[in-house]
Short mmCIF file of C-alpha atoms and ligand atoms in Angstrom, two decimals:
data_model
loop_
_atom_site.label_atom_id
_atom_site.label_comp_id
_atom_site.label_asym_id
_atom_site.label_seq_id
_atom_site.Cartn_x
_atom_site.Cartn_y
_atom_site.Cartn_z
CA MET A 116 15.85 13.39 1.34
CA ILE A 117 15.67 12.72 5.07
CA GLU A 118 18.86 11.62 6.79
CA PHE A 119 19.02 10.14 10.27
CA GLN A 120 22.59 10.48 11.50
CA ALA A 121 23.41 8.50 14.65
CA VAL A 122 19.99 9.44 16.06
CA THR A 123 19.21 8.34 19.59
CA LYS A 124 16.16 9.01 21.75
CA THR A 125 16.30 8.23 25.42
CA TYR A 126 13.10 9.15 27.27
CA PRO A 127 13.42 10.83 30.69
CA ASP A 128 12.63 7.51 32.44
CA GLY A 129 15.70 5.96 30.81
CA THR A 130 13.90 4.03 28.03
CA VAL A 131 16.08 3.94 24.95
CA ALA A 132 13.42 4.12 22.23
CA VAL A 133 15.78 4.68 19.30
CA ASP A 134 19.40 3.64 19.43
CA ASN A 135 21.98 5.17 17.10
CA LEU A 136 19.87 5.17 13.96
CA ASP A 137 21.59 5.81 10.62
CA LEU A 138 19.24 5.77 7.67
CA THR A 139 18.47 7.77 4.55
CA VAL A 140 14.92 8.17 3.26
CA GLU A 141 14.92 8.79 -0.47
CA ASP A 142 12.80 11.43 -2.19
CA GLY A 143 9.68 10.37 -4.05
CA LYS A 144 9.70 6.89 -2.55
CA ILE A 145 7.73 5.02 0.09
CA THR A 146 10.00 4.05 2.97
CA VAL A 147 8.42 1.73 5.53
CA PHE A 148 9.50 1.41 9.18
CA VAL A 149 8.37 -2.01 10.37
CA GLY A 150 8.94 -3.99 13.54
CA PRO A 151 7.24 -5.34 16.64
CA SER A 152 5.40 -3.06 19.05
CA GLY A 153 7.66 -0.83 21.13
CA CYS A 154 10.68 -0.94 18.83
CA GLY A 155 10.76 2.83 18.29
CA LYS A 156 8.92 3.29 14.99
CA THR A 157 6.59 6.06 16.18
CA THR A 158 9.39 7.81 18.05
CA SER A 159 11.57 7.74 14.90
CA LEU A 160 8.71 9.09 12.79
CA ARG A 161 7.81 11.91 15.18
CA MET A 162 11.37 13.07 15.34
CA ILE A 163 11.12 13.95 11.63
CA ASN A 164 8.52 16.68 12.26
CA ARG A 165 9.92 17.63 15.67
CA MET A 166 6.99 16.39 17.70
CA ILE A 167 9.82 14.63 19.55
CA ASP A 168 13.40 15.86 19.70
CA PRO A 169 16.31 13.40 19.62
CA THR A 170 18.66 13.18 22.59
CA GLY A 171 21.57 12.42 20.28
CA GLY A 172 22.54 12.73 16.64
CA SER A 173 20.91 14.81 13.91
CA ILE A 174 18.17 14.63 11.32
CA LEU A 175 18.66 16.46 8.04
CA LEU A 176 15.84 17.37 5.67
CA ASP A 177 17.19 18.17 2.22
CA GLY A 178 20.60 18.65 3.76
CA LYS A 179 19.46 21.05 6.47
CA ASP A 180 19.44 20.15 10.18
CA ILE A 181 15.79 20.25 11.26
CA ARG A 182 16.81 21.81 14.59
CA GLU A 183 17.36 25.01 12.62
CA SER A 184 13.75 25.00 11.39
CA ASP A 185 10.87 26.54 13.25
CA PRO A 186 8.57 23.55 14.08
CA PRO A 187 5.29 25.03 12.71
CA LEU A 188 7.04 26.03 9.50
CA LEU A 189 8.71 22.62 9.24
CA ARG A 190 5.34 20.87 9.70
CA ARG A 191 3.77 22.86 6.89
CA GLY A 192 5.90 20.81 4.51
CA ILE A 193 5.20 17.51 6.28
CA GLY A 194 1.76 15.88 6.22
CA TYR A 195 0.92 13.56 9.09
CA VAL A 196 -1.63 10.74 9.14
CA ILE A 197 -2.39 8.65 12.23
CA GLN A 198 -4.39 5.54 13.06
CA HIS A 199 -7.78 6.96 13.93
CA ALA A 200 -7.48 9.79 11.42
CA GLY A 201 -7.55 12.40 14.23
CA LEU A 202 -10.39 14.35 12.62
CA PHE A 203 -12.18 17.25 14.28
CA PRO A 204 -15.46 15.63 15.40
CA HIS A 205 -17.57 18.80 15.24
CA ARG A 206 -16.56 19.83 11.75
CA THR A 207 -17.91 18.38 8.54
CA VAL A 208 -15.69 16.22 6.39
CA LEU A 209 -15.25 19.08 3.92
CA ASP A 210 -14.32 21.55 6.65
CA ASN A 211 -11.89 19.08 8.20
CA VAL A 212 -9.94 19.09 4.96
CA ALA A 213 -10.46 22.80 4.21
CA THR A 214 -8.96 23.78 7.58
CA VAL A 215 -5.42 23.39 6.30
CA PRO A 216 -5.69 25.60 3.21
CA LEU A 217 -7.52 28.17 5.38
CA LEU A 218 -4.64 28.18 7.84
CA THR A 219 -2.17 28.74 5.06
CA GLY A 220 -4.02 31.82 3.82
CA ALA A 221 -6.49 30.56 1.22
CA GLY A 222 -9.92 32.21 1.01
CA LYS A 223 -12.94 30.26 2.22
CA ARG A 224 -14.27 29.39 -1.23
CA GLN A 225 -10.88 28.47 -2.55
CA ALA A 226 -10.19 26.28 0.52
CA ARG A 227 -13.47 24.44 0.11
CA GLY A 228 -12.87 23.95 -3.59
CA LYS A 229 -9.46 22.50 -2.84
CA ALA A 230 -10.95 20.25 -0.15
CA ALA A 231 -13.61 18.91 -2.53
CA GLU A 232 -10.88 18.12 -5.07
CA LEU A 233 -8.86 16.23 -2.47
CA LEU A 234 -11.86 14.21 -1.30
CA GLU A 235 -12.38 13.13 -4.87
CA LEU A 236 -8.70 12.27 -5.18
CA VAL A 237 -8.89 9.88 -2.21
CA GLY A 238 -12.04 8.28 -3.57
CA LEU A 239 -14.77 9.73 -1.34
CA PRO A 240 -18.04 10.52 -3.12
CA ALA A 241 -19.11 14.18 -2.92
CA ALA A 242 -22.17 13.19 -0.87
CA PHE A 243 -19.88 12.54 2.12
CA ALA A 244 -18.57 16.10 2.26
CA LYS A 245 -21.37 17.40 4.49
CA ARG A 246 -21.25 14.51 6.96
CA TYR A 247 -19.48 14.54 10.30
CA PRO A 248 -16.61 12.13 10.97
CA ALA A 249 -18.73 9.90 13.25
CA GLN A 250 -21.06 9.29 10.31
CA LEU A 251 -18.27 7.64 8.30
CA SER A 252 -16.80 4.15 8.49
CA GLY A 253 -13.25 3.69 9.74
CA GLY A 254 -11.92 3.28 6.22
CA GLN A 255 -13.70 6.41 5.02
CA GLN A 256 -12.33 8.39 7.97
CA GLN A 257 -8.82 7.27 7.01
CA ARG A 258 -9.42 8.58 3.49
CA VAL A 259 -10.39 11.95 4.96
CA GLY A 260 -7.23 11.82 7.09
CA VAL A 261 -5.14 11.28 3.98
CA ALA A 262 -6.95 14.08 2.12
CA ARG A 263 -6.31 16.44 5.02
CA ALA A 264 -2.63 15.51 5.17
CA LEU A 265 -2.34 16.26 1.45
CA ALA A 266 -4.17 19.59 1.70
CA ALA A 267 -1.10 21.78 2.01
CA ASP A 268 0.56 19.73 -0.77
CA PRO A 269 3.52 18.85 1.45
CA PRO A 270 6.48 17.13 -0.21
CA VAL A 271 6.79 14.76 2.78
CA LEU A 272 4.06 12.56 4.25
CA LEU A 273 4.42 10.72 7.56
CA MET A 274 1.94 7.91 8.13
CA ASP A 275 1.79 6.11 11.50
CA GLU A 276 -0.11 2.81 11.21
CA PRO A 277 -2.81 4.60 9.22
CA PHE A 278 -4.57 1.42 8.11
CA SER A 279 -4.07 -0.79 11.17
CA ALA A 280 -7.52 -0.26 12.67
CA VAL A 281 -9.62 -1.18 9.64
CA ASP A 282 -10.67 -4.63 8.50
CA PRO A 283 -8.48 -6.53 6.00
CA ILE A 284 -10.59 -5.88 2.91
CA VAL A 285 -10.83 -2.15 3.53
CA ARG A 286 -7.13 -2.13 4.36
CA ASP A 287 -6.31 -3.73 1.04
CA ASP A 288 -8.39 -1.07 -0.68
CA LEU A 289 -6.65 1.76 1.17
CA GLN A 290 -3.24 0.29 0.35
CA GLN A 291 -4.08 0.12 -3.36
CA GLN A 292 -5.34 3.68 -3.16
CA LEU A 293 -2.13 4.86 -1.55
CA LEU A 294 -0.03 3.20 -4.27
CA ARG A 295 -2.21 4.80 -6.94
CA LEU A 296 -1.98 8.23 -5.29
CA GLN A 297 1.76 7.89 -4.94
CA SER A 298 2.16 7.03 -8.62
CA GLU A 299 0.55 10.40 -9.35
CA LEU A 300 1.99 12.51 -6.54
CA ASP A 301 5.55 11.27 -5.99
CA LYS A 302 5.66 12.27 -2.33
CA THR A 303 8.42 11.29 0.03
CA ILE A 304 6.46 8.96 2.30
CA VAL A 305 7.57 7.44 5.58
CA PHE A 306 5.04 4.77 6.53
CA VAL A 307 5.02 2.98 9.91
CA THR A 308 3.44 -0.45 10.35
CA HIS A 309 3.88 -3.59 12.47
CA ASP A 310 2.61 -5.70 9.57
CA ILE A 311 5.38 -7.18 7.41
CA ASP A 312 2.95 -7.94 4.58
CA GLU A 313 1.89 -4.31 4.45
CA ALA A 314 5.56 -3.25 4.53
CA ILE A 315 6.44 -5.51 1.61
CA LYS A 316 3.43 -4.44 -0.37
CA LEU A 317 3.91 -0.70 0.03
CA GLY A 318 7.60 -0.13 0.57
CA ASP A 319 10.14 0.82 -2.05
CA ARG A 320 12.52 0.29 0.85
CA VAL A 321 11.79 -1.28 4.21
CA ALA A 322 13.59 -0.63 7.50
CA VAL A 323 13.13 -3.49 9.97
CA PHE A 324 13.48 -2.38 13.60
CA ARG A 325 14.08 -4.62 16.59
CA VAL A 326 13.11 -3.93 20.16
CA GLY A 327 15.53 -1.51 21.74
CA GLY A 328 15.20 0.85 18.80
CA ARG A 329 17.92 -0.74 16.69
CA LEU A 330 17.80 -0.96 12.93
CA ALA A 331 18.09 -4.62 11.95
CA GLN A 332 18.03 -4.30 8.16
CA TYR A 333 17.25 -1.64 5.58
CA ASP A 334 16.62 -3.01 2.12
CA THR A 335 14.24 -3.45 -0.78
CA PRO A 336 11.39 -5.89 -0.10
CA SER A 337 12.86 -8.52 -2.39
CA ALA A 338 16.29 -8.29 -0.74
CA LEU A 339 14.69 -8.61 2.71
CA LEU A 340 12.94 -11.77 1.63
CA ALA A 341 15.92 -13.20 -0.23
CA LYS A 342 18.66 -12.31 2.23
CA PRO A 343 17.45 -11.58 5.74
CA ALA A 344 20.41 -10.11 7.64
CA ASP A 345 20.00 -12.30 10.73
CA ASP A 346 17.69 -14.65 12.60
CA PHE A 347 15.56 -11.83 13.95
CA VAL A 348 14.77 -10.48 10.48
CA SER A 349 14.32 -13.98 9.16
CA SER A 350 11.74 -14.88 11.80
CA PHE A 351 10.04 -11.49 11.55
CA VAL A 352 9.74 -11.76 7.80
CA GLY A 353 8.25 -15.17 8.37
CA ARG A 354 8.80 -18.80 7.60
CA ASP A 355 6.51 -18.76 4.59
CA ARG A 356 8.44 -15.94 3.03
CA GLY A 357 8.87 -17.87 -0.20
CA TYR A 358 5.15 -17.85 -0.63
CA ARG A 359 4.88 -14.31 0.61
CA ALA A 360 7.06 -13.50 -2.38
CA LEU A 361 4.07 -14.42 -4.51
CA GLY A 362 2.58 -11.11 -3.51
CA PHE A 363 5.29 -8.91 -4.94
CA LEU A 364 6.69 -10.88 -7.87
CA THR A 365 4.78 -9.74 -10.92
CA ALA A 366 2.86 -12.23 -12.97
CA SER A 367 4.65 -11.05 -16.09
CA GLY A 368 7.07 -13.99 -15.78
CA VAL A 369 4.31 -16.57 -16.04
CA PRO A 370 3.81 -18.00 -19.52
CA VAL A 371 0.25 -17.18 -20.50
CA GLY A 372 -1.20 -19.94 -22.66
CA PRO A 373 -4.00 -19.69 -25.19
CA LEU A 374 -7.53 -19.79 -23.90
CA ALA A 375 -10.58 -20.65 -25.99
CA THR A 376 -13.22 -17.92 -25.98
CA VAL A 377 -16.83 -17.88 -27.15
CA LYS A 378 -19.32 -15.04 -27.54
CA VAL A 379 -22.80 -14.98 -26.06
CA GLY A 380 -25.36 -15.32 -28.87
CA GLU A 381 -23.00 -17.24 -31.11
CA PRO A 382 -22.89 -21.02 -31.62
CA VAL A 383 -20.51 -22.90 -29.33
CA SER A 384 -18.04 -25.45 -30.57
CA LEU A 385 -15.70 -26.41 -27.79
CA GLN A 386 -12.37 -28.08 -28.46
CA GLY A 387 -11.55 -28.79 -24.82
CA ASP A 388 -13.70 -29.03 -21.71
CA TRP A 389 -13.95 -25.34 -21.01
CA ALA A 390 -13.99 -21.97 -22.74
CA VAL A 391 -14.39 -18.42 -21.52
CA ALA A 392 -17.47 -16.51 -22.61
CA VAL A 393 -16.64 -12.93 -23.57
CA ASP A 394 -18.54 -9.80 -24.52
CA GLY A 395 -18.03 -7.66 -27.62
CA GLU A 396 -14.86 -6.16 -26.12
CA ASN A 397 -13.40 -9.55 -25.30
CA LYS A 398 -14.02 -9.05 -21.56
CA PRO A 399 -14.81 -12.24 -19.63
CA LEU A 400 -18.39 -12.95 -18.60
CA GLY A 401 -17.98 -16.47 -17.19
CA TRP A 402 -17.05 -20.00 -18.12
CA VAL A 403 -18.74 -22.40 -20.52
CA SER A 404 -18.32 -26.13 -20.10
CA VAL A 405 -19.05 -28.91 -22.53
CA GLU A 406 -21.57 -30.28 -20.08
CA SER A 407 -23.51 -27.10 -19.53
CA THR A 408 -23.97 -26.12 -23.16
CA LYS A 409 -26.63 -27.35 -25.54
CA ASP A 410 -26.76 -27.08 -29.28
CA GLY A 411 -27.50 -23.63 -30.61
CA PRO A 412 -26.31 -20.18 -29.62
CA LEU A 413 -24.70 -19.59 -26.24
CA ALA A 414 -27.08 -18.03 -23.71
CA GLU A 415 -26.21 -16.19 -20.47
CA ALA A 416 -27.90 -19.02 -18.58
CA ASP A 417 -25.25 -21.45 -19.86
CA LEU A 418 -22.46 -19.55 -18.12
CA VAL A 419 -20.71 -20.87 -15.02
CA SER A 420 -19.44 -18.03 -12.90
CA GLY A 421 -16.41 -18.06 -10.67
CA GLY A 422 -12.73 -17.32 -10.80
CA SER A 423 -10.89 -14.10 -10.11
CA LEU A 424 -8.92 -12.39 -12.88
CA PHE A 425 -5.33 -11.28 -12.93
CA GLU A 426 -3.68 -8.62 -15.00
CA VAL A 427 -0.67 -9.19 -17.22
CA ASP A 428 1.64 -6.63 -18.59
CA SER A 429 1.05 -7.10 -22.30
CA ALA A 430 2.10 -3.61 -23.32
CA GLY A 431 5.15 -3.47 -21.05
CA SER A 432 3.37 -0.91 -18.89
CA GLY A 433 4.75 -2.35 -15.66
CA THR A 434 1.33 -2.59 -14.04
CA ALA A 435 0.99 -6.35 -14.06
CA GLY A 436 -0.73 -8.12 -11.20
CA SER A 437 1.20 -10.23 -8.73
CA LEU A 438 1.93 -13.93 -8.85
CA ARG A 439 -0.46 -14.26 -5.92
CA ASN A 440 -3.26 -12.80 -8.06
CA ALA A 441 -2.37 -15.31 -10.76
CA LEU A 442 -2.43 -18.21 -8.30
CA ASP A 443 -5.74 -17.02 -6.81
CA ALA A 444 -7.19 -16.81 -10.31
CA ALA A 445 -6.11 -20.35 -11.19
CA LEU A 446 -7.28 -21.85 -7.91
CA SER A 447 -10.64 -20.09 -7.90
CA SER A 448 -11.53 -20.92 -11.51
CA PRO A 449 -14.01 -23.74 -12.19
CA ALA A 450 -11.81 -24.73 -15.13
CA ALA A 451 -8.63 -24.69 -12.97
CA VAL A 452 -7.26 -22.07 -15.37
CA GLY A 453 -6.80 -18.47 -14.28
CA ILE A 454 -7.94 -15.85 -16.76
CA ALA A 455 -5.26 -13.31 -17.66
CA VAL A 456 -6.56 -9.91 -18.77
CA ASP A 457 -4.82 -6.83 -20.11
CA ALA A 458 -5.07 -3.39 -18.52
CA GLY A 459 -8.35 -2.82 -20.34
CA GLY A 460 -9.84 -6.02 -18.93
CA ALA A 461 -9.79 -8.01 -22.19
CA VAL A 462 -8.88 -11.70 -22.12
CA VAL A 463 -5.26 -12.38 -23.03
CA GLY A 464 -5.00 -16.07 -22.13
CA GLY A 465 -4.85 -18.44 -19.20
CA VAL A 466 -2.50 -19.96 -16.63
CA THR A 467 -2.63 -23.00 -14.39
CA ALA A 468 -1.62 -23.12 -10.73
CA ASP A 469 1.29 -25.39 -11.68
CA GLU A 470 2.65 -22.74 -14.02
CA VAL A 471 2.44 -20.08 -11.29
CA LEU A 472 4.30 -22.27 -8.82
CA ALA A 473 6.89 -23.08 -11.50
CA ALA A 474 7.43 -19.33 -12.00
CA LEU A 475 7.94 -18.98 -8.24
CA ALA A 476 10.46 -21.84 -8.31
CA ASP A 477 12.32 -20.10 -11.16
CA ALA A 478 12.45 -16.87 -9.20
CA ARG A 479 13.88 -18.80 -6.26
CA ARG A 480 16.52 -20.47 -8.39
CA SER A 481 17.61 -17.14 -9.78
CA GLY A 482 18.00 -15.83 -6.22
CA GLU A 483 15.16 -13.32 -6.34
CA VAL A 484 13.47 -15.02 -3.41
CA PRO A 485 14.68 -17.56 -0.85
CA THR A 486 14.53 -21.28 -1.38
P1 LIG B 253 6.51 1.68 18.34
O1 LIG B 253 5.88 2.81 17.61
O2 LIG B 253 7.49 0.92 17.53
O3 LIG B 253 5.51 0.77 18.99
P2 LIG B 253 7.41 3.72 20.21
O4 LIG B 253 8.30 4.62 19.46
O5 LIG B 253 6.04 4.21 20.48
O6 LIG B 253 7.39 2.29 19.55
O7 LIG B 253 8.07 3.40 21.63
C1 LIG B 253 9.39 2.91 21.75
C2 LIG B 253 9.71 2.67 23.21
O8 LIG B 253 9.70 3.90 23.89
C3 LIG B 253 8.71 1.79 23.93
O9 LIG B 253 9.39 1.01 24.86
C4 LIG B 253 7.81 2.78 24.61
O10 LIG B 253 7.23 2.23 25.77
C5 LIG B 253 8.77 3.89 24.95
N1 LIG B 253 8.12 5.21 25.00
C6 LIG B 253 7.38 5.79 24.03
N2 LIG B 253 6.99 7.03 24.41
C7 LIG B 253 7.48 7.22 25.65
C8 LIG B 253 7.46 8.29 26.59
N3 LIG B 253 6.83 9.44 26.31
N4 LIG B 253 8.09 8.12 27.77
C9 LIG B 253 8.76 6.98 28.06
N5 LIG B 253 8.84 5.94 27.21
C10 LIG B 253 8.23 6.05 26.04
MG1 LIG B 254 3.83 3.20 17.24
#
C-alpha cells in the first residue's frame, strides 16, 4: 500500500506541482493518475521512488515513511517504466534486461536465463534478444522496458506514459498485454497517462488531477463516468462518456440470441437470410447468405467474410468482451448480427446493434453509467 499524506511539492522556482495530495494506492491493483499536461502526475509518481522529494507531507510504503529508506534500496522494490523505454542503446535487448539481475547479484548465465524468460513473458520472440534497441519498433522497445522493470520482481511498478508514443493499434496491444500480465503477477501498479480512455481501460481506480497539482476525484472508472465530482472532471471525462462506457461494461448483460450455423462440406438449408459457417470445432469461418449459396454442399468459395467477433462469458469466467466489442461486431457484420464466441472461440450466438444499445440504456437506467 502506498499512502500520500498531505503531500506537496513546490519547485525552487515557486511552481506548486502537487498540492496537498491525500491518496491511497491499494496493493495488487492498477491505480491510474490521469489529467492534462502539467498537472503534477510525473512529479507525484517520482516522489514514490524518491527521484523527487516532497516539500511537505509524507509518503508511506507499507506503513513505513519512505524518507527512512535508502533510495537505491527503495528502488530495488520499485520498477520504473518511461515513455521511450530508456534502454541502453549499446547493449543488446537481452543484456538490457539481464542488467538488473546482474546488479542484484545473479550470475551471468542465470541473469540471461531470467532475461530470456521475461522477454517471452512480455511477448517478444526469442529472435529479438540479440538485437539492439534501435533495431526494434517503438512498441517492441516498450515491451523490453516492461521486461526490464520486472526483472528484479519488484512488488511495485511505476509507469509514466509508457504507451503514449506508440500508434493506437500497438498501444491497444500493449494495454491488453499489461492487463494480462497483471492478472498473472498482481503487482501494485501506478500508471500515469493523459488519456482518459487509457485510464478507464486500465485502472482499477483512477485519480483525476487538475492543473495546480490538485486531486479532483479518485474513484473507480464506472463511478467517474457515472458521477463526475465537478465540471472539470465531467468535461475531462468527456461529453460522450455514456458511449465511452461501452468500452468497460462487459457484454455479459447482452442477451445472446440463437444463430444458425452451417458446416463447410455439408448441404446448406437456410431458414433466414444468413447463417454462420463453422469448422469442426464450431469456430466461425465466415457468413453464408441465401443469395451466395447454390444447391449442394457448402464450399469455402460461398463464404462472405467480414465482421469482428466478441467474447461472452458463458462459463462465468469474468473474461467477457466489452459492449463496445459487441457493438463493433454487430456493425461490422454483413448480416448485421455480431457473432458471440466463448473463450475457446466457438460460436455461442448472435446480437444486433439494437440489443447492444438497449443493454447500454439499461445500464444507464440502473445508474451504472450517466444518462
Ligand atoms: P505532468 O506529468 O502532469 O505533465 P509534471 O509533474 O511534470 O506534470 O509537472 C507539474 C508542474 O511542475 C508543471 O507546471 C511543470 O512545469 C512543473 N515542473 C516540473 N518539473 C519541474 C522542475 N524541475 N522545476 C520547476 N518546475 C517543474
Ligand atoms: Mg508527465
